[in-house]
Amino acid sequence: MAELDVLVVGSGGREHELARQMDSSPNVHKVYIGPGNAGTALLSKGENVTLQPTDIEGIVAFVRDKKVGAVIIGPDAAMEAGLANALRKAGVPVFGPNREAAKLESSKAFAAEFMTQHSIPQPQSWTAHSEQEALDIIKNKSPDTYVLKADGLAAGKGVVLPQTAVEAKATLADMFSGTAYDGAGKNGVVIQERLHGPEVSAFAVSDGTNFVMLPFSQDHKRLKDGDQGPNTGGMGAYSPLPENIVSAAQAQKIHDITKQTIDGMKAAGTPYQGVLYLGLMLAIERGGDPVVIEYNARFGDPETQVVLPVLSESGFDVPGMLLQAAKGDIAGIAIPSKLNVSALTVCVAVAGYPEHPRKGDAIEGLGTAYHNVIVQLAGVKKNNETFVANGGRVLYVTGLGKTPDEAAKAAYAAVGPHAIHFKDMHYRTDIGHQIRTT
Ligand code: AMP
Ligand code: GLY
């Protein structure tokens, strides 16, 4: 393969990992990241460029001007804005679905209808187009038996699990007002049966026809240890998942659901190219069968920070897969069936995250190399030679090992007063508690 320049679109920890992977490829000459962050700027072939993910004209012009050979898109907002459509139209290999395929994420009503049409297991759901309609649907239900989902992208905040009828009503009023939840919900709210059981994040990379399943992972959404506190963008993750979390039979069912989705999108004339992220619940109510809680049209964050290292540290060519998928043909790609690496990432956040993040504290300990650790930066800014916390979720400390315990040990050894730290930082001490023995 001839050397080429690539552009990674986005600026989070996920994009740092995507860019780090591209940086490692002998076939890649230069990695532009738009807009990138303080971490991507440090990559040996990396160069941050001032491009915003939804600036379609700007990105297409940049790609033409610099003769960029492939674009890897991180954030969902770029998919919804049609960045992949524009790049495909311009003849540029792009990793990421077109807007029509990304509707699996951007419209929960579309996703629910698609799943009904293809008999894909999902929670029972009702779509309300007005506040009154929604109130009628919940009238005779106990509030702890359903969840409320604003129809539209809401930066991960559009799902509410109400505890009381008062809270449910207030949430519906907010969602339909269009002022809360980034305007999502104004046109509709999905009311969903509330399920229980372990959650699984499954990523499938597809060229529209073929797909490969990446190792499964598990996110930790709650802010505090013991899965307490508010939902966040994700406080940590690990991969792969052992058999006692996902059995071979459950894995096969997840594979079948993925195939139905990829085939269904192709049959509808909107083939899905890029990574399809299935947020699943192994529902106790359904005898442990996987149920699709949500589709996402992108890599998950922080799951990417563990899934890609598991693959690359097992000797698999991650950048090769992403480039092949961007070109539209992954037929020859196989994920190794035996992975001998475990990865576990700990998200370090600022005090006050998620509601009132406090920015500006200097981060210590980033200059040191830690054994079996990768650090992915997200909300970090560089002031002269100092790294400064500049966002809610600041960075991810990812440990690697032969076992989950080893991976956890490596990660946690690199966070704390004698390692990576800043004033009043917050992180969970129990990431991977589901599988750790230490
Ligand atoms: P999301 O922002 O869509 O990832 O949803 C946030 C979290 O809400 C998920 O990770 C689940 O823990 C929870 N959730 C969403 N839908 C359901 C459901 N139908 N039943 C139970 N929990 C749910
Ligand atoms: N890890 C959750 C998300 O990326 O939406």
Coordinates of C-alpha atoms and ligand atoms in Angstrom, one line a residue:
M1 CA 0.0 0.0 0.0
A2 CA 1.3 3.4 -0.9
E3 CA 1.7 5.9 1.9
L4 CA -1.1 8.2 2.5
D5 CA -2.2 11.1 4.6
V6 CA -5.3 10.7 6.7
L7 CA -7.7 13.1 8.6
V8 CA -9.3 12.1 11.9
V9 CA -12.3 14.2 12.7
G10 CA -13.0 15.0 16.4
S11 CA -11.3 16.0 19.6
G12 CA -12.0 13.5 22.4
G13 CA -10.3 10.6 24.0
R14 CA -11.8 8.4 21.3
E15 CA -10.2 10.5 18.6
H16 CA -6.8 10.4 20.4
E17 CA -7.0 6.6 20.2
L18 CA -8.1 6.6 16.6
A19 CA -5.3 9.0 15.7
R20 CA -2.8 7.0 17.7
Q21 CA -3.7 3.9 15.8
M22 CA -3.4 5.6 12.4
D23 CA 0.0 7.1 13.6
S24 CA 1.3 3.6 14.2
S25 CA 0.7 2.4 10.6
P26 CA 3.7 2.2 8.3
N27 CA 1.2 3.0 5.4
V28 CA 0.3 6.3 6.9
H29 CA 2.5 9.3 6.2
K30 CA 0.7 12.0 8.1
V31 CA -2.2 12.2 10.5
Y32 CA -4.2 15.4 10.5
I33 CA -6.7 15.8 13.4
G34 CA -9.5 18.3 13.2
P35 CA -9.6 19.9 15.6
G36 CA -7.8 17.4 17.8
N37 CA -6.5 18.0 21.3
A38 CA -3.3 18.4 23.3
G39 CA -2.8 14.6 23.0
T40 CA -3.1 14.3 19.3
A41 CA -0.7 17.1 18.8
L42 CA 2.0 15.0 20.4
L43 CA 1.8 12.1 17.9
S44 CA 4.9 11.7 15.8
K45 CA 3.0 12.1 12.5
G46 CA 0.2 14.1 14.1
E47 CA -0.8 17.7 13.2
N48 CA -3.9 19.4 14.6
V49 CA -5.8 21.5 12.1
T50 CA -8.5 24.1 13.0
L51 CA -11.5 22.2 11.5
Q52 CA -14.8 21.7 13.2
P53 CA -16.5 18.3 12.7
T54 CA -19.7 19.8 11.2
D55 CA -17.8 22.3 8.9
I56 CA -18.5 20.2 5.8
E57 CA -17.3 22.7 3.2
G58 CA -14.2 23.4 5.2
I59 CA -13.3 19.7 5.6
V60 CA -14.0 18.9 1.9
A61 CA -11.8 21.9 0.9
F62 CA -9.0 20.8 3.3
V63 CA -9.1 17.2 2.0
R64 CA -8.9 18.4 -1.6
D65 CA -6.1 20.9 -0.9
K66 CA -3.9 18.5 1.1
K67 CA -4.8 15.5 -1.0
V68 CA -5.9 13.5 2.1
G69 CA -6.3 9.9 1.2
A70 CA -8.9 8.8 3.8
V71 CA -11.0 10.4 6.5
I72 CA -12.0 8.7 9.8
I73 CA -14.9 10.4 11.5
G74 CA -15.4 10.3 15.3
P75 CA -18.5 12.2 16.4
D76 CA -22.1 11.5 15.6
A77 CA -22.8 15.2 15.0
A78 CA -20.6 15.0 11.9
M79 CA -22.5 12.0 10.6
E80 CA -25.9 13.7 11.1
A81 CA -24.6 16.8 9.3
G82 CA -23.8 14.7 6.3
L83 CA -20.0 14.8 6.4
A84 CA -19.6 11.3 5.1
N85 CA -22.1 11.9 2.3
A86 CA -20.1 15.0 1.2
L87 CA -16.8 13.1 1.3
R88 CA -18.1 10.1 -0.6
K89 CA -19.6 12.4 -3.2
A90 CA -16.1 14.0 -3.6
G91 CA -14.6 10.5 -4.1
V92 CA -12.7 10.5 -0.8
P93 CA -12.5 7.2 1.1
V94 CA -14.3 7.8 4.4
F95 CA -14.9 5.8 7.6
G96 CA -18.3 6.7 8.9
P97 CA -21.9 6.2 7.7
N98 CA -23.9 8.6 5.5
R99 CA -26.6 10.7 7.2
E100 CA -29.3 8.3 6.0
A101 CA -27.7 5.3 7.7
A102 CA -26.7 7.3 10.8
K103 CA -30.4 7.8 11.4
L104 CA -30.1 4.6 13.4
E105 CA -28.6 6.8 16.0
S106 CA -29.9 10.3 15.2
S107 CA -33.6 9.3 15.3
K108 CA -34.7 6.9 18.0
A109 CA -38.1 6.7 16.4
F110 CA -36.5 5.5 13.1
A111 CA -34.4 3.0 15.0
A112 CA -37.5 1.6 16.8
E113 CA -39.4 1.3 13.5
F114 CA -36.4 -0.4 11.8
M115 CA -36.1 -2.9 14.6
T116 CA -39.9 -3.7 14.5
Q117 CA -39.7 -4.2 10.8
H118 CA -36.8 -6.6 11.1
S119 CA -37.9 -8.4 14.3
I120 CA -34.8 -7.2 16.1
P121 CA -35.3 -7.6 19.9
Q122 CA -35.9 -4.2 21.5
P123 CA -37.6 -2.9 24.6
Q124 CA -41.3 -2.5 24.1
S125 CA -41.8 1.2 23.1
W126 CA -44.3 3.9 22.3
T127 CA -43.7 7.1 20.4
A128 CA -45.4 10.2 21.5
H129 CA -45.6 13.3 19.3
S130 CA -47.1 15.6 21.9
E131 CA -46.8 16.0 25.6
Q132 CA -50.5 15.1 26.0
E133 CA -50.0 11.9 24.0
A134 CA -47.0 11.0 26.3
L135 CA -49.0 11.7 29.4
D136 CA -51.7 9.3 28.2
I137 CA -49.2 6.6 27.6
I138 CA -47.7 6.8 31.1
K139 CA -51.0 7.3 32.9
N140 CA -51.4 3.8 34.1
K141 CA -47.8 2.8 34.4
S142 CA -45.5 2.8 37.4
P143 CA -42.6 5.3 36.8
D144 CA -40.0 2.7 37.6
T145 CA -41.2 0.5 34.7
Y146 CA -40.2 2.8 31.8
V147 CA -37.5 5.2 30.5
L148 CA -38.0 8.4 28.6
K149 CA -35.9 9.1 25.5
A150 CA -35.8 12.4 23.6
D151 CA -35.9 11.8 19.9
G152 CA -32.7 13.3 18.5
L153 CA -29.1 13.7 19.5
A154 CA -28.7 15.1 23.0
A155 CA -25.0 14.6 23.7
G156 CA -25.8 11.5 25.7
K157 CA -28.2 13.3 28.0
G158 CA -31.5 12.4 26.3
V159 CA -32.3 9.4 28.4
V160 CA -34.1 9.7 31.7
L161 CA -35.0 6.9 34.1
P162 CA -37.7 8.6 36.3
Q163 CA -38.2 7.5 39.8
T164 CA -41.5 9.3 40.5
A165 CA -44.5 10.3 38.4
V166 CA -43.7 13.9 39.2
E167 CA -40.2 13.5 37.8
A168 CA -41.6 11.8 34.7
K169 CA -44.1 14.6 34.0
A170 CA -41.4 17.3 34.6
T171 CA -39.1 15.5 32.2
L172 CA -41.7 15.2 29.5
A173 CA -42.5 19.0 29.8
D174 CA -38.7 19.7 29.4
M175 CA -38.3 17.4 26.5
F176 CA -41.3 18.8 24.6
S177 CA -40.3 22.4 25.3
G178 CA -37.3 21.9 23.1
T179 CA -35.2 24.1 25.4
A180 CA -33.7 21.3 27.5
Y181 CA -31.8 18.3 26.2
D182 CA -30.2 20.4 23.4
G183 CA -33.5 20.7 21.7
A184 CA -34.0 16.9 21.3
G185 CA -37.5 15.8 22.1
K186 CA -39.3 18.7 20.6
N187 CA -40.7 16.5 17.9
G188 CA -41.1 13.3 19.8
V189 CA -40.3 11.3 22.8
V190 CA -39.9 7.5 22.9
I191 CA -41.3 5.8 26.1
Q192 CA -39.6 2.5 26.6
E193 CA -40.0 -0.5 28.8
R194 CA -37.3 -0.5 31.4
L195 CA -35.1 -3.6 31.3
H196 CA -32.5 -4.9 33.7
G197 CA -29.3 -6.9 33.3
P198 CA -25.6 -6.4 32.3
E199 CA -24.9 -3.9 29.5
V200 CA -22.7 -4.8 26.5
S201 CA -21.2 -2.4 24.0
A202 CA -20.7 -4.2 20.6
F203 CA -18.9 -2.6 17.7
A204 CA -19.2 -4.0 14.2
V205 CA -17.1 -2.6 11.4
S206 CA -18.9 -2.8 8.0
D207 CA -18.3 -1.9 4.4
G208 CA -22.1 -1.9 3.8
T209 CA -22.2 -5.6 3.0
N210 CA -19.7 -7.5 5.1
F211 CA -19.0 -6.9 8.7
V212 CA -16.6 -7.9 11.5
M213 CA -17.4 -7.9 15.2
L214 CA -14.8 -6.3 17.4
P215 CA -14.3 -7.6 20.9
F216 CA -17.1 -6.6 23.3
S217 CA -16.6 -4.1 26.0
Q218 CA -18.5 -2.7 29.0
D219 CA -18.9 1.0 29.9
H220 CA -19.4 2.4 33.4
K221 CA -22.0 5.2 33.0
R222 CA -22.5 6.3 36.6
L223 CA -20.3 8.9 38.2
K224 CA -19.4 7.1 41.4
D225 CA -18.1 3.8 42.7
G226 CA -20.7 1.1 43.1
D227 CA -22.6 2.4 40.0
Q228 CA -24.0 5.3 42.1
G229 CA -24.6 9.0 41.1
P230 CA -25.8 10.5 37.9
N231 CA -25.2 9.1 34.4
T232 CA -22.2 10.5 32.6
G233 CA -20.6 10.1 29.2
G234 CA -18.7 7.1 30.7
M235 CA -16.3 6.8 33.6
G236 CA -14.4 3.7 32.5
A237 CA -14.5 0.6 30.4
Y238 CA -12.8 -2.7 29.9
S239 CA -12.5 -5.3 27.1
P240 CA -12.8 -8.1 26.1
L241 CA -15.7 -9.5 28.2
P242 CA -15.2 -12.9 29.7
E243 CA -17.6 -15.8 29.2
N244 CA -19.3 -15.3 32.5
I245 CA -20.6 -11.9 31.3
V246 CA -21.3 -12.8 27.6
S247 CA -21.7 -16.5 26.9
A248 CA -20.9 -18.0 23.4
A249 CA -24.7 -18.4 22.9
Q250 CA -25.3 -14.7 23.8
A251 CA -22.4 -13.6 21.5
Q252 CA -23.9 -15.6 18.6
K253 CA -27.2 -13.8 19.2
I254 CA -25.5 -10.4 19.1
H255 CA -23.8 -11.4 15.9
D256 CA -27.2 -12.4 14.4
I257 CA -28.8 -9.0 15.4
T258 CA -25.8 -7.2 13.8
K259 CA -26.3 -9.2 10.6
Q260 CA -30.0 -8.4 10.5
T261 CA -29.1 -4.7 10.9
I262 CA -26.5 -4.6 8.2
D263 CA -28.6 -6.6 5.8
G264 CA -31.7 -4.5 6.6
M265 CA -29.9 -1.2 6.0
K266 CA -28.5 -2.5 2.7
A267 CA -31.9 -3.7 1.6
A268 CA -33.4 -0.3 2.4
G269 CA -30.9 1.3 0.0
T270 CA -29.0 3.0 2.8
P271 CA -26.0 0.7 3.3
Y272 CA -24.2 1.1 6.6
Q273 CA -20.5 1.9 6.2
G274 CA -18.3 2.5 9.2
V275 CA -18.7 1.3 12.8
L276 CA -22.1 0.3 14.1
Y277 CA -22.2 0.4 17.8
L278 CA -24.9 -1.6 19.5
G279 CA -25.7 -0.8 23.1
L280 CA -27.2 -4.0 24.4
M281 CA -28.7 -5.3 27.6
L282 CA -28.6 -9.0 28.4
A283 CA -32.1 -8.7 29.8
I284 CA -33.1 -10.7 32.8
E285 CA -36.7 -10.2 31.6
R286 CA -35.9 -12.1 28.4
G287 CA -34.0 -14.9 29.9
G288 CA -30.6 -13.2 29.3
D289 CA -31.2 -12.6 25.6
P290 CA -29.5 -9.5 24.1
V291 CA -31.9 -6.6 23.5
V292 CA -30.9 -3.5 21.6
I293 CA -31.1 -0.5 23.9
E294 CA -29.7 1.9 21.3
Y295 CA -27.8 2.0 18.1
N296 CA -24.9 4.5 17.7
A297 CA -23.4 5.4 14.3
R298 CA -19.9 5.8 15.6
F299 CA -17.3 4.4 18.0
G300 CA -18.2 4.6 21.7
D301 CA -16.2 6.7 24.2
P302 CA -14.5 5.4 26.4
E303 CA -15.0 1.9 24.9
T304 CA -12.7 2.8 21.9
Q305 CA -9.9 3.5 24.3
V306 CA -9.9 -0.2 25.3
V307 CA -11.2 -2.1 22.3
L308 CA -8.7 -0.8 19.8
P309 CA -5.7 -1.5 22.1
V310 CA -6.9 -5.0 22.7
L311 CA -6.8 -5.6 19.0
S312 CA -3.6 -3.9 18.2
E313 CA -1.7 -5.3 21.1
S314 CA -2.9 -8.8 19.9
G315 CA -1.1 -8.1 16.6
F316 CA -4.2 -7.1 14.6
D317 CA -3.8 -4.3 12.0
V318 CA -6.4 -1.8 13.3
P319 CA -5.4 1.1 10.9
G320 CA -5.5 -1.5 8.0
M321 CA -9.1 -2.4 8.9
L322 CA -10.2 1.2 9.2
L323 CA -8.7 2.1 5.8
Q324 CA -10.2 -1.0 4.1
A325 CA -13.6 -0.1 5.5
A326 CA -13.2 3.5 4.3
K327 CA -12.4 2.2 0.8
G328 CA -15.5 0.0 1.0
D329 CA -14.2 -3.5 1.1
I330 CA -13.4 -5.5 4.2
A331 CA -14.1 -8.9 2.7
G332 CA -10.6 -10.2 3.5
I333 CA -10.5 -9.0 7.2
A334 CA -10.8 -11.4 10.1
I335 CA -10.6 -10.6 13.8
P336 CA -8.3 -13.0 15.7
S337 CA -10.5 -15.4 17.6
K338 CA -7.9 -15.6 20.4
L339 CA -7.1 -12.3 22.1
N340 CA -4.4 -12.5 24.7
V341 CA -4.6 -8.9 25.9
S342 CA -7.0 -7.3 28.4
A343 CA -7.5 -3.6 28.6
L344 CA -9.1 -1.4 31.2
T345 CA -9.5 2.4 31.1
V346 CA -10.1 4.8 34.0
C347 CA -11.6 8.2 33.1
V348 CA -10.2 11.1 35.1
A349 CA -12.7 13.9 35.4
V350 CA -12.6 17.4 36.9
A351 CA -14.3 18.3 40.2
G352 CA -18.0 19.1 39.6
Y353 CA -18.4 16.9 36.5
P354 CA -20.9 16.4 34.9
E355 CA -23.0 19.4 36.0
H356 CA -20.6 22.1 36.9
P357 CA -17.1 21.1 35.7
R358 CA -14.3 23.2 37.1
K359 CA -11.6 23.8 34.6
G360 CA -8.1 25.2 34.7
D361 CA -6.1 23.0 37.1
A362 CA -2.6 22.0 36.0
I363 CA -2.1 18.2 35.3
E364 CA 1.0 16.6 36.8
G365 CA 2.7 13.4 35.8
L366 CA 2.0 13.2 32.1
G367 CA 5.7 13.4 31.1
T368 CA 6.4 10.0 32.7
A369 CA 6.1 6.7 30.9
Y370 CA 4.1 4.1 32.9
H371 CA 4.5 0.4 32.5
N372 CA 1.8 -1.2 30.2
V373 CA -0.2 2.1 30.1
I374 CA -1.6 4.2 27.3
V375 CA -2.9 7.7 28.1
Q376 CA -5.5 9.2 25.9
L377 CA -6.2 12.8 26.4
A378 CA -9.6 14.5 25.9
G379 CA -10.4 17.8 27.8
V380 CA -6.7 18.9 28.0
K381 CA -5.2 22.2 26.8
K382 CA -1.5 23.1 26.8
N383 CA -0.5 26.4 28.3
N384 CA 3.1 26.9 27.3
E385 CA 4.7 23.7 28.7
T386 CA 1.9 22.9 31.1
F387 CA -1.1 20.6 30.5
V388 CA -4.3 22.0 32.0
A389 CA -7.7 20.4 32.6
N390 CA -10.0 21.9 30.2
G391 CA -13.2 19.9 30.1
G392 CA -15.4 17.5 32.1
R393 CA -13.7 14.2 31.1
V394 CA -10.1 15.1 31.0
L395 CA -8.1 12.0 30.2
Y396 CA -8.2 8.2 30.1
V397 CA -5.6 6.0 31.7
T398 CA -5.7 2.7 29.9
G399 CA -3.9 -0.3 31.5
L400 CA -2.9 -3.4 29.5
G401 CA -2.2 -6.9 30.8
K402 CA -2.7 -10.6 30.2
T403 CA -5.7 -10.6 32.6
P404 CA -8.3 -8.0 33.6
D405 CA -6.6 -7.8 37.1
E406 CA -3.3 -7.1 35.5
A407 CA -4.8 -4.4 33.3
A408 CA -6.5 -2.8 36.3
K409 CA -3.3 -2.8 38.3
A410 CA -1.4 -1.2 35.5
A411 CA -4.0 1.5 35.0
Y412 CA -4.5 2.4 38.7
A413 CA -0.7 2.5 39.3
A414 CA -0.6 5.4 36.8
V415 CA -3.3 7.5 38.6
G416 CA -2.8 9.2 41.9
P417 CA -0.5 11.6 43.9
H418 CA 2.7 10.0 42.6
A419 CA 1.6 9.5 39.1
I420 CA -1.0 11.4 36.9
H421 CA -3.0 13.8 39.0
F422 CA -4.4 17.3 39.4
K423 CA -6.3 19.2 42.1
D424 CA -9.6 17.7 43.1
M425 CA -9.6 15.2 40.2
H426 CA -12.4 12.6 40.3
Y427 CA -12.2 9.0 39.1
R428 CA -13.8 5.7 39.9
T429 CA -11.7 3.2 41.8
D430 CA -13.8 0.2 40.9
I431 CA -13.7 0.1 37.1
G432 CA -14.0 -3.6 36.1
H433 CA -15.5 -4.6 39.4
Q434 CA -17.7 -7.0 37.5
I435 CA -14.7 -9.2 36.5
R436 CA -11.8 -8.3 38.8
T437 CA -10.7 -10.7 41.5
T438 CA -8.4 -8.2 43.2
Ligands
AMP1 P1 -27.9 6.1 26.5 O1 -27.5 7.6 26.8 O2 -28.9 6.0 25.4 O3 -26.7 5.3 26.3 O4 -28.7 5.6 27.8 C1 -28.1 5.8 29.0 C2 -28.3 4.6 29.9 O5 -29.7 4.5 30.2 C3 -28.0 3.3 29.3 O6 -26.6 3.0 29.3 C4 -28.8 2.4 30.1 O7 -28.1 2.1 31.3 C5 -30.0 3.2 30.4 N1 -31.2 2.8 29.6 C6 -31.5 3.2 28.4 N2 -32.6 2.5 27.9 C7 -33.0 1.7 28.9 C8 -34.0 0.7 29.0 N3 -34.9 0.5 28.1 N4 -34.1 0.0 30.1 C9 -33.1 0.2 31.1 N5 -32.1 1.1 31.0 C10 -32.0 1.8 29.9
GLY2 N1 -19.9 5.0 25.8 C1 -21.1 5.6 25.5 C2 -21.1 6.4 24.3 O1 -20.1 6.6 23.6 O2 -22.2 6.8 23.9

